[in-house]
PDB file of C-alpha atoms in Angstrom:
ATOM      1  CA  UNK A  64      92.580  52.448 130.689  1.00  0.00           C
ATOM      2  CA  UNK A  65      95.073  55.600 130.758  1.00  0.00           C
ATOM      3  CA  UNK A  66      93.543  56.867 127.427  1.00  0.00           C
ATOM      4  CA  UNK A  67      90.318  56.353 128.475  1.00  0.00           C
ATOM      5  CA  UNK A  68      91.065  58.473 131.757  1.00  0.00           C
ATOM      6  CA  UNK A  69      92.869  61.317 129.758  1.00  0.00           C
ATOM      7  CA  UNK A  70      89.771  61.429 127.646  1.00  0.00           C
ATOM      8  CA  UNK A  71      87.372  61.693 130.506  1.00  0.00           C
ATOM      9  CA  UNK A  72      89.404  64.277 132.185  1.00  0.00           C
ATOM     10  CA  UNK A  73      89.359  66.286 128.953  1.00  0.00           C
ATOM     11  CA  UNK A  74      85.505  66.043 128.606  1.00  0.00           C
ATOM     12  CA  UNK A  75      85.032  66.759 132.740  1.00  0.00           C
ATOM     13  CA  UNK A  76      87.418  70.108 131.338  1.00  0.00           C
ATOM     14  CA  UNK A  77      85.735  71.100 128.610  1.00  0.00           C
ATOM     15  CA  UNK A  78      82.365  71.058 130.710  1.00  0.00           C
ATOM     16  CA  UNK A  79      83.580  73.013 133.938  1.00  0.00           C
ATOM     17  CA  UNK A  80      85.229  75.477 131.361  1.00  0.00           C
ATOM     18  CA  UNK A  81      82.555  75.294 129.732  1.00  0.00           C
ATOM     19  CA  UNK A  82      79.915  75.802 132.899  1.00  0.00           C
ATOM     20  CA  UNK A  83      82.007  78.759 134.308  1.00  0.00           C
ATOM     21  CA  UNK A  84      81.693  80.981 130.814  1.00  0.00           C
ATOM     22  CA  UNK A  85      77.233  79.855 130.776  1.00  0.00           C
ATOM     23  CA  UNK A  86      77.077  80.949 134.456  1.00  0.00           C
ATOM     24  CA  UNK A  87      79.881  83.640 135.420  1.00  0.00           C
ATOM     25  CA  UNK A  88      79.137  86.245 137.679  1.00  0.00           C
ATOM     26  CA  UNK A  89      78.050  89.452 135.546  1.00  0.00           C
ATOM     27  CA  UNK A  90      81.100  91.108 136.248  1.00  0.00           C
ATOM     28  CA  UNK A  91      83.364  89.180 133.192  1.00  0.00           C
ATOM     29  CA  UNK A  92      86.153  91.162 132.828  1.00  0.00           C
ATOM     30  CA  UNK A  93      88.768  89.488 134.525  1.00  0.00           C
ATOM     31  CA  UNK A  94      92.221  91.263 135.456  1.00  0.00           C
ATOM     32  CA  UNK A  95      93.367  93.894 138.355  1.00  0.00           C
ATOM     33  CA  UNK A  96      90.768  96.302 137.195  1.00  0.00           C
ATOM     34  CA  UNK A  97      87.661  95.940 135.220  1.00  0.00           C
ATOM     35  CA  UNK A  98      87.451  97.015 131.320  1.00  0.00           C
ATOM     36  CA  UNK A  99      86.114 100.426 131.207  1.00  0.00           C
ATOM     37  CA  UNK A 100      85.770 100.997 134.886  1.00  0.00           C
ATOM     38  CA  UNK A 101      88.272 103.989 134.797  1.00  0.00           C
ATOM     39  CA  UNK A 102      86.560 107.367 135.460  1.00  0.00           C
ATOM     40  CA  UNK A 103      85.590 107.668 131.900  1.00  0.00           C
ATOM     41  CA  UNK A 104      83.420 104.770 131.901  1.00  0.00           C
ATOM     42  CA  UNK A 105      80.943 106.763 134.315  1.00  0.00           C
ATOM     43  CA  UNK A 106      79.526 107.605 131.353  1.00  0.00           C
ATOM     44  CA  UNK A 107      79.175 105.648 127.873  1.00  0.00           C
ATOM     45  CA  UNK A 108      82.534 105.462 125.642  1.00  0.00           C
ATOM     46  CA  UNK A 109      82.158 105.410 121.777  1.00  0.00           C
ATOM     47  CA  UNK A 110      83.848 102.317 120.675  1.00  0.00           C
ATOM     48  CA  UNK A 111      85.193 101.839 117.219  1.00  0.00           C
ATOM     49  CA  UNK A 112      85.585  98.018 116.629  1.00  0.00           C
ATOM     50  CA  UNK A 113      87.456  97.508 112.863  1.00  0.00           C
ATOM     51  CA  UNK A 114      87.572  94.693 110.592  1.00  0.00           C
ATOM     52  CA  UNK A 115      88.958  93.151 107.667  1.00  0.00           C
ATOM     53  CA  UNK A 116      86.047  91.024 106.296  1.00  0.00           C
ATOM     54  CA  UNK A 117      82.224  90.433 106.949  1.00  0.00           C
ATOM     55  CA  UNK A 118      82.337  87.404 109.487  1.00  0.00           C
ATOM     56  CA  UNK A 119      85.138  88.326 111.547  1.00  0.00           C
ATOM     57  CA  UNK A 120      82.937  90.196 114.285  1.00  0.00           C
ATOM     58  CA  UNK A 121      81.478  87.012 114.552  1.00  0.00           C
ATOM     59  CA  UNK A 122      84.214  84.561 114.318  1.00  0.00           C
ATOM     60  CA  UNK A 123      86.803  86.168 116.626  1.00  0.00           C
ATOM     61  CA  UNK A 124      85.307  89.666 118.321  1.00  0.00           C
ATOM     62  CA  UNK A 125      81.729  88.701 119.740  1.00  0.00           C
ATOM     63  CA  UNK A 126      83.012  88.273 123.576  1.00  0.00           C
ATOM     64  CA  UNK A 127      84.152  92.202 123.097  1.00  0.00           C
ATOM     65  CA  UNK A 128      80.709  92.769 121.299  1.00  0.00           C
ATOM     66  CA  UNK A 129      78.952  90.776 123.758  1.00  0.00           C
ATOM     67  CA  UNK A 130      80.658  92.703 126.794  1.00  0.00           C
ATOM     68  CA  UNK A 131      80.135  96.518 125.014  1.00  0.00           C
ATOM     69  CA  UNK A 132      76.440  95.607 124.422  1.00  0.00           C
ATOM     70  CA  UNK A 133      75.582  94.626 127.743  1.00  0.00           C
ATOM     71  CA  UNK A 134      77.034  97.410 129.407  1.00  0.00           C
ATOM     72  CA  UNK A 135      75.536  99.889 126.992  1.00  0.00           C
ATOM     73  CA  UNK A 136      78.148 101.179 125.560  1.00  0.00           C
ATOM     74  CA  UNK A 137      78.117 102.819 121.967  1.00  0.00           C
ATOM     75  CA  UNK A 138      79.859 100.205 119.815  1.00  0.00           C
ATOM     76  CA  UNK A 139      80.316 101.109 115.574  1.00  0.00           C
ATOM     77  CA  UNK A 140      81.957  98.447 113.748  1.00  0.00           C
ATOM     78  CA  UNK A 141      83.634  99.491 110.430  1.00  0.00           C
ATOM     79  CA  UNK A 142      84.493  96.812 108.524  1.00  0.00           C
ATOM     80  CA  UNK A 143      86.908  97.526 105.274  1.00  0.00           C
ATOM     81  CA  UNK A 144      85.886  94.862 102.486  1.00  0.00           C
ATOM     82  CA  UNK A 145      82.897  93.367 101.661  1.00  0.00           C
ATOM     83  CA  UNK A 146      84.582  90.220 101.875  1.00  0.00           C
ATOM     84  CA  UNK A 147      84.508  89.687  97.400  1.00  0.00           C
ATOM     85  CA  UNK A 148      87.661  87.308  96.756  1.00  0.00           C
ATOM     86  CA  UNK A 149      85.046  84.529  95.773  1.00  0.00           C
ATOM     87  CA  UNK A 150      82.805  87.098  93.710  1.00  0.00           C
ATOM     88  CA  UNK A 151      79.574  86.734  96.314  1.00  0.00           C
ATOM     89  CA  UNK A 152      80.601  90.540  98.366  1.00  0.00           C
ATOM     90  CA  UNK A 153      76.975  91.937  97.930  1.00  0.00           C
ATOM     91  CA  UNK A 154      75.738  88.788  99.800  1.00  0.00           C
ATOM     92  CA  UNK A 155      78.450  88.553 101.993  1.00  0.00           C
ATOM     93  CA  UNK A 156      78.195  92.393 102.957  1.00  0.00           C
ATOM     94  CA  UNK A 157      73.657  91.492 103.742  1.00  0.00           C
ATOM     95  CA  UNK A 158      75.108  88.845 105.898  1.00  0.00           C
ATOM     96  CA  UNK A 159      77.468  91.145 107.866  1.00  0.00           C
ATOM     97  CA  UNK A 160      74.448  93.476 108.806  1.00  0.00           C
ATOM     98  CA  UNK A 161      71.930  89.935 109.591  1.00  0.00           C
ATOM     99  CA  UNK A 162      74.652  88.676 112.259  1.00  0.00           C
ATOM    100  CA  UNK A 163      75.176  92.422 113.374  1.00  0.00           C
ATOM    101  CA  UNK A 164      71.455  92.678 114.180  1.00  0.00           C
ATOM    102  CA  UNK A 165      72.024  88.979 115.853  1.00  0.00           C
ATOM    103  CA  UNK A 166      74.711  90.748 118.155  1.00  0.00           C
ATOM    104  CA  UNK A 167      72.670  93.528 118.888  1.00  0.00           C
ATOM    105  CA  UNK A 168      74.508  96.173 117.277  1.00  0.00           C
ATOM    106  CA  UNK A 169      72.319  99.238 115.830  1.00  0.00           C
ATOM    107  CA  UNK A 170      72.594  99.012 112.259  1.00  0.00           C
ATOM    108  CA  UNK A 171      72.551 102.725 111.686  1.00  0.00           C
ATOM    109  CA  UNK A 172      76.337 101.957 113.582  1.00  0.00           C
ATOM    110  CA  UNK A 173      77.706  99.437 111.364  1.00  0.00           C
ATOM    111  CA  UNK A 174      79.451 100.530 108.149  1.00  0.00           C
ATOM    112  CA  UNK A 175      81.066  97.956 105.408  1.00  0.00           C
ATOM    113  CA  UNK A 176      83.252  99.418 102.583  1.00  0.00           C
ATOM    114  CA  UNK A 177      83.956  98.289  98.994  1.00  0.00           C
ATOM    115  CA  UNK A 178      87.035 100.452  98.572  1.00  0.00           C
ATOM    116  CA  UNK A 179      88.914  99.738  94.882  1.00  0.00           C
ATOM    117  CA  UNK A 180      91.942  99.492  97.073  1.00  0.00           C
ATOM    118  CA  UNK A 181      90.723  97.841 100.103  1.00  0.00           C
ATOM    119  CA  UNK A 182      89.555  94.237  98.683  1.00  0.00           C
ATOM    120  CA  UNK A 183      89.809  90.929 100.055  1.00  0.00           C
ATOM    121  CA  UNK A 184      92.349  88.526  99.721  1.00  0.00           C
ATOM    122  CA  UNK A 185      95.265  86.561 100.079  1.00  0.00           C
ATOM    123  CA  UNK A 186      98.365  88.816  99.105  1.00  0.00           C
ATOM    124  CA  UNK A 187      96.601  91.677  98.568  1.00  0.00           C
ATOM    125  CA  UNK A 188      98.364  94.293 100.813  1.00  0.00           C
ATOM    126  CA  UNK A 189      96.266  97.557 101.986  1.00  0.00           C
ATOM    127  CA  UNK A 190      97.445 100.966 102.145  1.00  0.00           C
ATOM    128  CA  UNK A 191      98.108 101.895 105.624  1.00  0.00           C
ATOM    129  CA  UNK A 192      98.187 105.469 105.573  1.00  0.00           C
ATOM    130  CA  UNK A 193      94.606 105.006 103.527  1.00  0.00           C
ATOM    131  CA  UNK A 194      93.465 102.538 106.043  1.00  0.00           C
ATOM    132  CA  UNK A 195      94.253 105.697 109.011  1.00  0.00           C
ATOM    133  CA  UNK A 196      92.594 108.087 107.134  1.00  0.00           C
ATOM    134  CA  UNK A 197      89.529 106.054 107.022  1.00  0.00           C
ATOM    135  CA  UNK A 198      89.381 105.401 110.359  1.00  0.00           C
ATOM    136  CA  UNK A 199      89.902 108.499 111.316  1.00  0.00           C
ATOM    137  CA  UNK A 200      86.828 110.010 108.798  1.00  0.00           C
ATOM    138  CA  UNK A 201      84.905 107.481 111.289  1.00  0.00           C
ATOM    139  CA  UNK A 202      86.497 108.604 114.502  1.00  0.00           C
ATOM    140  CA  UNK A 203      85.683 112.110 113.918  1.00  0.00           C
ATOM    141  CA  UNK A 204      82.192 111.027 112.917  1.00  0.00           C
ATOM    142  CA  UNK A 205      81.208 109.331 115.749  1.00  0.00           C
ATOM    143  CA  UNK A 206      82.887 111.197 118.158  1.00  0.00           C
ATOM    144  CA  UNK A 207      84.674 107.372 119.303  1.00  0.00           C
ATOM    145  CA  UNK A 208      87.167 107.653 122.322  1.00  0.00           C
ATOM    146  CA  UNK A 209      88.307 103.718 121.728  1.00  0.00           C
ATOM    147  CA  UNK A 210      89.165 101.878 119.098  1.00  0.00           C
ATOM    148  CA  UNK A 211      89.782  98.132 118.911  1.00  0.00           C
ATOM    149  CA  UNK A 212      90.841  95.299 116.381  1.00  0.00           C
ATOM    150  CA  UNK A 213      92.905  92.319 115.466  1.00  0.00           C
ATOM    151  CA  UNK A 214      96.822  92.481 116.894  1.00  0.00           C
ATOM    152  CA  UNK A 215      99.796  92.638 114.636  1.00  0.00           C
ATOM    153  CA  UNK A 216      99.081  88.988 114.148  1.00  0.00           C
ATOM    154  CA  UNK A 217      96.144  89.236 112.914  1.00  0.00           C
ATOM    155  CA  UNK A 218      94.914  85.719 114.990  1.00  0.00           C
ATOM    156  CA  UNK A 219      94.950  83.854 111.212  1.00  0.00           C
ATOM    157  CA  UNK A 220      97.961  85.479 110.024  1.00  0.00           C
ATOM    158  CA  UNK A 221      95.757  87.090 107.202  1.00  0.00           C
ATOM    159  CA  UNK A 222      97.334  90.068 105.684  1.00  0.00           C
ATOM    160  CA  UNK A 223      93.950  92.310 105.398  1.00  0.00           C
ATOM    161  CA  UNK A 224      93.637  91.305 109.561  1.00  0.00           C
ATOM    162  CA  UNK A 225      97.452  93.205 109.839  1.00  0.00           C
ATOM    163  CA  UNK A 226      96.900  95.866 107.700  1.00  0.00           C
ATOM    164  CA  UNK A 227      93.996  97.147 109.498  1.00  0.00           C
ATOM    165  CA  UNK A 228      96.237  96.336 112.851  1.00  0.00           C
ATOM    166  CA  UNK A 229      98.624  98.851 111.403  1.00  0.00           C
ATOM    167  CA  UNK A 230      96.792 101.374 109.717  1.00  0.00           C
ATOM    168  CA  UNK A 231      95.028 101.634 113.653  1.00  0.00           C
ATOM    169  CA  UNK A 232      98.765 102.423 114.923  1.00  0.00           C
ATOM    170  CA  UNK A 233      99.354 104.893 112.367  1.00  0.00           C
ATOM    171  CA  UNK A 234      96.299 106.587 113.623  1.00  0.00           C
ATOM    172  CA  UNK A 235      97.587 106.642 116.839  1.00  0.00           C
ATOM    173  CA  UNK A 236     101.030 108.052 115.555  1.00  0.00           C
ATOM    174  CA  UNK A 237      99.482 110.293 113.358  1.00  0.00           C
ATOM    175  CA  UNK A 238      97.333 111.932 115.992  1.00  0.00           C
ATOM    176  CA  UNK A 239      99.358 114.922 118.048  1.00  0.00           C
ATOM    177  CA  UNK A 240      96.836 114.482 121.409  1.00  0.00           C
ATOM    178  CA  UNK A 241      96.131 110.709 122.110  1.00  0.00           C
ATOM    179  CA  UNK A 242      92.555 111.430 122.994  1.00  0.00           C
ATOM    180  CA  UNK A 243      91.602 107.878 121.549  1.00  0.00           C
ATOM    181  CA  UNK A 244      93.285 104.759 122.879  1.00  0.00           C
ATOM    182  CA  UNK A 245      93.245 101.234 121.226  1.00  0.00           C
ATOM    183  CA  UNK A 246      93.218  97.820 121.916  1.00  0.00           C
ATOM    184  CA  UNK A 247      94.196  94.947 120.020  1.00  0.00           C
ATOM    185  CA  UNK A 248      92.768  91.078 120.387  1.00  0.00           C
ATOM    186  CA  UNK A 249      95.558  88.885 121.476  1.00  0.00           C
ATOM    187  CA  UNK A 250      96.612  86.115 118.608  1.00  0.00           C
ATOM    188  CA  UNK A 251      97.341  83.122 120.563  1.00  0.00           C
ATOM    189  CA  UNK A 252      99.565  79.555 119.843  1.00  0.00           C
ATOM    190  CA  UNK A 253      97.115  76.916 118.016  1.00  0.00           C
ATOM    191  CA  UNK A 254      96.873  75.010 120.976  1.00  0.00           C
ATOM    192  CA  UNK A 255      94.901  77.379 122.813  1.00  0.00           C
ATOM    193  CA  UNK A 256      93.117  78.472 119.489  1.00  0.00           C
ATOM    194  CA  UNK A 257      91.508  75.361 119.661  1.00  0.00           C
ATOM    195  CA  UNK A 258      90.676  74.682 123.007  1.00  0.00           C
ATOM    196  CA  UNK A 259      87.411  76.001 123.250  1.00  0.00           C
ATOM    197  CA  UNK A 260      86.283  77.378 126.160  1.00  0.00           C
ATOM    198  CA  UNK A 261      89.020  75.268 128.172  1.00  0.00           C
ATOM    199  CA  UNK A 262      91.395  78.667 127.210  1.00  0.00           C
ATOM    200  CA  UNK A 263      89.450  80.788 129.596  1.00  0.00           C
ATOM    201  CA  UNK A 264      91.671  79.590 132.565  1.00  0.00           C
ATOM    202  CA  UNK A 265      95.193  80.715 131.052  1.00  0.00           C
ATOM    203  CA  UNK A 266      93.268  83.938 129.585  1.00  0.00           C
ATOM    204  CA  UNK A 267      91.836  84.724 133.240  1.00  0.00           C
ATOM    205  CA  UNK A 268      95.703  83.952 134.806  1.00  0.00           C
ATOM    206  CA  UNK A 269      97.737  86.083 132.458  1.00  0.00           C
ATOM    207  CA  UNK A 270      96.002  89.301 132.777  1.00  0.00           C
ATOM    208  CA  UNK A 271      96.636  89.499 136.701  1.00  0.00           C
ATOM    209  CA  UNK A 272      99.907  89.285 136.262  1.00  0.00           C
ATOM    210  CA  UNK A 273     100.025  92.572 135.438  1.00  0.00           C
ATOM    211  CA  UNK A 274      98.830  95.787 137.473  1.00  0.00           C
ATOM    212  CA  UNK A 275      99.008  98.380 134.766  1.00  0.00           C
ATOM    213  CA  UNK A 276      95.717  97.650 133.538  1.00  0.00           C
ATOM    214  CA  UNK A 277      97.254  97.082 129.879  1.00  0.00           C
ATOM    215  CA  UNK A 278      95.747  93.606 129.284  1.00  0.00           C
ATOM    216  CA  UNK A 279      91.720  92.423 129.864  1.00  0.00           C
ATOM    217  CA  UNK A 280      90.264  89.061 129.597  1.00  0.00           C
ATOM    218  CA  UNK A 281      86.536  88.912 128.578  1.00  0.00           C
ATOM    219  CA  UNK A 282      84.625  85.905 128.978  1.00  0.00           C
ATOM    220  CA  UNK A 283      81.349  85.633 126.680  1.00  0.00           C
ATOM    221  CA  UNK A 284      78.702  86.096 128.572  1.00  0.00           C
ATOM    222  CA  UNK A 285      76.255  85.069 125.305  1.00  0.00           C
ATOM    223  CA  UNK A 286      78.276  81.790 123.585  1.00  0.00           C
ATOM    224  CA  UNK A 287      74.995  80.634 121.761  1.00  0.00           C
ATOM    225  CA  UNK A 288      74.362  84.345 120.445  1.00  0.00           C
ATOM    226  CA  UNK A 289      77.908  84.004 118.787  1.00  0.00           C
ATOM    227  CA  UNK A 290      76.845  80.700 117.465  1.00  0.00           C
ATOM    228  CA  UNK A 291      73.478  82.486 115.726  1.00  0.00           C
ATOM    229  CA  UNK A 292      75.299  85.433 114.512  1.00  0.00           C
ATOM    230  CA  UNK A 293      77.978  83.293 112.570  1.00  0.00           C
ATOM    231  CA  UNK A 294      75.212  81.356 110.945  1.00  0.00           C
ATOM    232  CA  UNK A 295      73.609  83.990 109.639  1.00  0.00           C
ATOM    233  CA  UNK A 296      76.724  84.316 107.495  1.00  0.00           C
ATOM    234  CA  UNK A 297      75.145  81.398 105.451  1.00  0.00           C
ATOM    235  CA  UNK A 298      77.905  81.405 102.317  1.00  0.00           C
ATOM    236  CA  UNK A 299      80.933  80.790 104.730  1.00  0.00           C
ATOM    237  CA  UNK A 300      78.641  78.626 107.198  1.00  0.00           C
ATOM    238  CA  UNK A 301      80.165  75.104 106.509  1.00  0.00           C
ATOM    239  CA  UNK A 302      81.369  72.451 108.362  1.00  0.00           C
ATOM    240  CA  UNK A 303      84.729  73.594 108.952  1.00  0.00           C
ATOM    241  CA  UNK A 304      83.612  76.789 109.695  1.00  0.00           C
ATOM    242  CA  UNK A 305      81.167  75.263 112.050  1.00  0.00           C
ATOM    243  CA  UNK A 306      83.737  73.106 113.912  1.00  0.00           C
ATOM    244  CA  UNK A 307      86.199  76.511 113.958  1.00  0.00           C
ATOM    245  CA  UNK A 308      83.442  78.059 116.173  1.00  0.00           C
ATOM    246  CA  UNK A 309      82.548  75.411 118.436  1.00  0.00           C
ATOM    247  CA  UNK A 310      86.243  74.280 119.304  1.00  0.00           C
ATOM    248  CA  UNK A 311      88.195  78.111 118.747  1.00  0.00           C
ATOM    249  CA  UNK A 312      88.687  79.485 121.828  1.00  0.00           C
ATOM    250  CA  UNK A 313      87.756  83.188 120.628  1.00  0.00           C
ATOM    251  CA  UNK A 314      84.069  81.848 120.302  1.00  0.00           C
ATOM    252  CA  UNK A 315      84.336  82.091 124.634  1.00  0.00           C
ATOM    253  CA  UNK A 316      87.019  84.608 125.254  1.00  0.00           C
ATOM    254  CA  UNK A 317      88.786  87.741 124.154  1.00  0.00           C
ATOM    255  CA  UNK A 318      91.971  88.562 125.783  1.00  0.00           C
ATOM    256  CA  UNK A 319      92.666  92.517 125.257  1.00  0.00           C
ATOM    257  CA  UNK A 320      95.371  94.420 125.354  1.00  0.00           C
ATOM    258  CA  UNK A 321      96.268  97.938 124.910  1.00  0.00           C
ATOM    259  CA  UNK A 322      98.065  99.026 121.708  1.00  0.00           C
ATOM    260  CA  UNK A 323     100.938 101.301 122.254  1.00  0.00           C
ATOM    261  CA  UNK A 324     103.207 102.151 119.659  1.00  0.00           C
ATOM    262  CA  UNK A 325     105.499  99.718 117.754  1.00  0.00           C
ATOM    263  CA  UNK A 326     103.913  97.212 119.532  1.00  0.00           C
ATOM    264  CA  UNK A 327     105.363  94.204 118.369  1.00  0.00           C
ATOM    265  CA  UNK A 328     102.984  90.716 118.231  1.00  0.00           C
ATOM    266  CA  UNK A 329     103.553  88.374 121.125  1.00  0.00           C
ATOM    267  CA  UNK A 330     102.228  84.773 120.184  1.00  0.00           C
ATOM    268  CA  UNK A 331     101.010  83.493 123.876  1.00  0.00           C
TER     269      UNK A 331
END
């Protein structure tokens, strides 16, 4: 009987958490102040979203995407490998620009690299300073005002997810007049990684602690579009990839926060 209640509360959970991402009020940025609705955001920013790997827009950023999108906001995504540590990076790299048209993202604004010193994998440590100067080719470019990307963390602990992390902050150090800022996705304890959409609640509370305006929780306003764009990476769609989207939490929420220098990762 008491495991049988625990159970049914957990379900009743998952579909009120559920429920409040499907039919949230438009406005789903949820702290003191809205993302973007400084006096800048009158007018469109230029947002620079970096990756490591083809599938991680999908698999951990599309709430951001989702959010920038809707609000018609320039978004390029750079991603740095073509994702080749299994030998399949020209099909990966096809599938990167398939879920990006799933997202919504102009494909003219989406950019994947095969650098000889940028490739995927385990133990294989990137160049920051080479990392900076890339982005910064691509923040010139574009004329981007924002940048954003994984934390120090990374959210899997993969090294290619931190290296990008800190080649962003030596961008920041290396630029004399911070005229871009960044933001980094928070990496979170397991338990909430895998709570689904149940995370939103603790994601909503934490960023009104604070009235700075440092940290932004956004809900996805478009779960099933994340769902469609990580299945159109068809070489890493299998079934644990499958259950990693329907039960990780950054399938229904990003939590943002605002990268300032020698930031150090805080697991929440």
């Amino acid at each position: 009987m008491g495991w049988s209640l625990v159970v049914v509360s957990l379900i009743v959970l998952w579909i009120a958490s559920l429920w409040k991402v499907l039919y949230s009020s438009s406005s789903t940025s949820f702290s003191k102040t809205s993302f973007l609705s400084d006096d800048r955001a009158l007018s469109k920013r230029n947002v620079l979203l970096v990756v490591a790997h083809p599938d991680d827009e999908s698999m951990f950023f599309s709430p951001t995407i989702n959010y920038l999108i809707s609000r018609g906001h320039n978004l390029y995504i750079l991603c740095f490998s073509i994702g080749n540590a299994d030998g399949i990076g020209n099909t990966r790299k096809q599938e990167f620009y398939q879920a990006c048209a799933v997202l919504k993202v102009p494909l003219q604004q989406v950019k994947v690299l095969d650098h000889p010193d940028l490739q995927d994998g385990f133990g294989k440590v990137w160049d920051h300073e080479l990392v900076a100067k890339i982005i910064e080719e691509e923040v010139s470019s574009h004329g981007i005002d924002m940048i954003i990307t994984f934390d120090n963390y990374g959210v899997s602990g993969h090294c290619n997810h931190r290296d990008v992390h800190h080649g962003v902050c030596r961008l920041l150090h290396n630029v004399s007049k911070r005229s871009v800022e960044a933001w980094e996705l928070t990496s979170t304890c397991i338990l909430r990684k895998y709570s689904g959409p149940v995370d939103i609640w603790l994601s909503m509370l934490l960023p009104l602690r604070y009235a700075d305006g440092m940290t932004h929780c956004l809900l996805n306003e478009h779960p099933r579009k994340s769902f469609h764009a990580m299945a159109e990476h068809s070489s890493q769609w299998i079934w644990f990839r499958k259950l990693f989207v329907s039960f990780s939490s950054y399938t229904y929420v990003n939590t943002l926060r605002k990268i300032k220098e020698e930031n150090d990762v805080v697991i929440h």
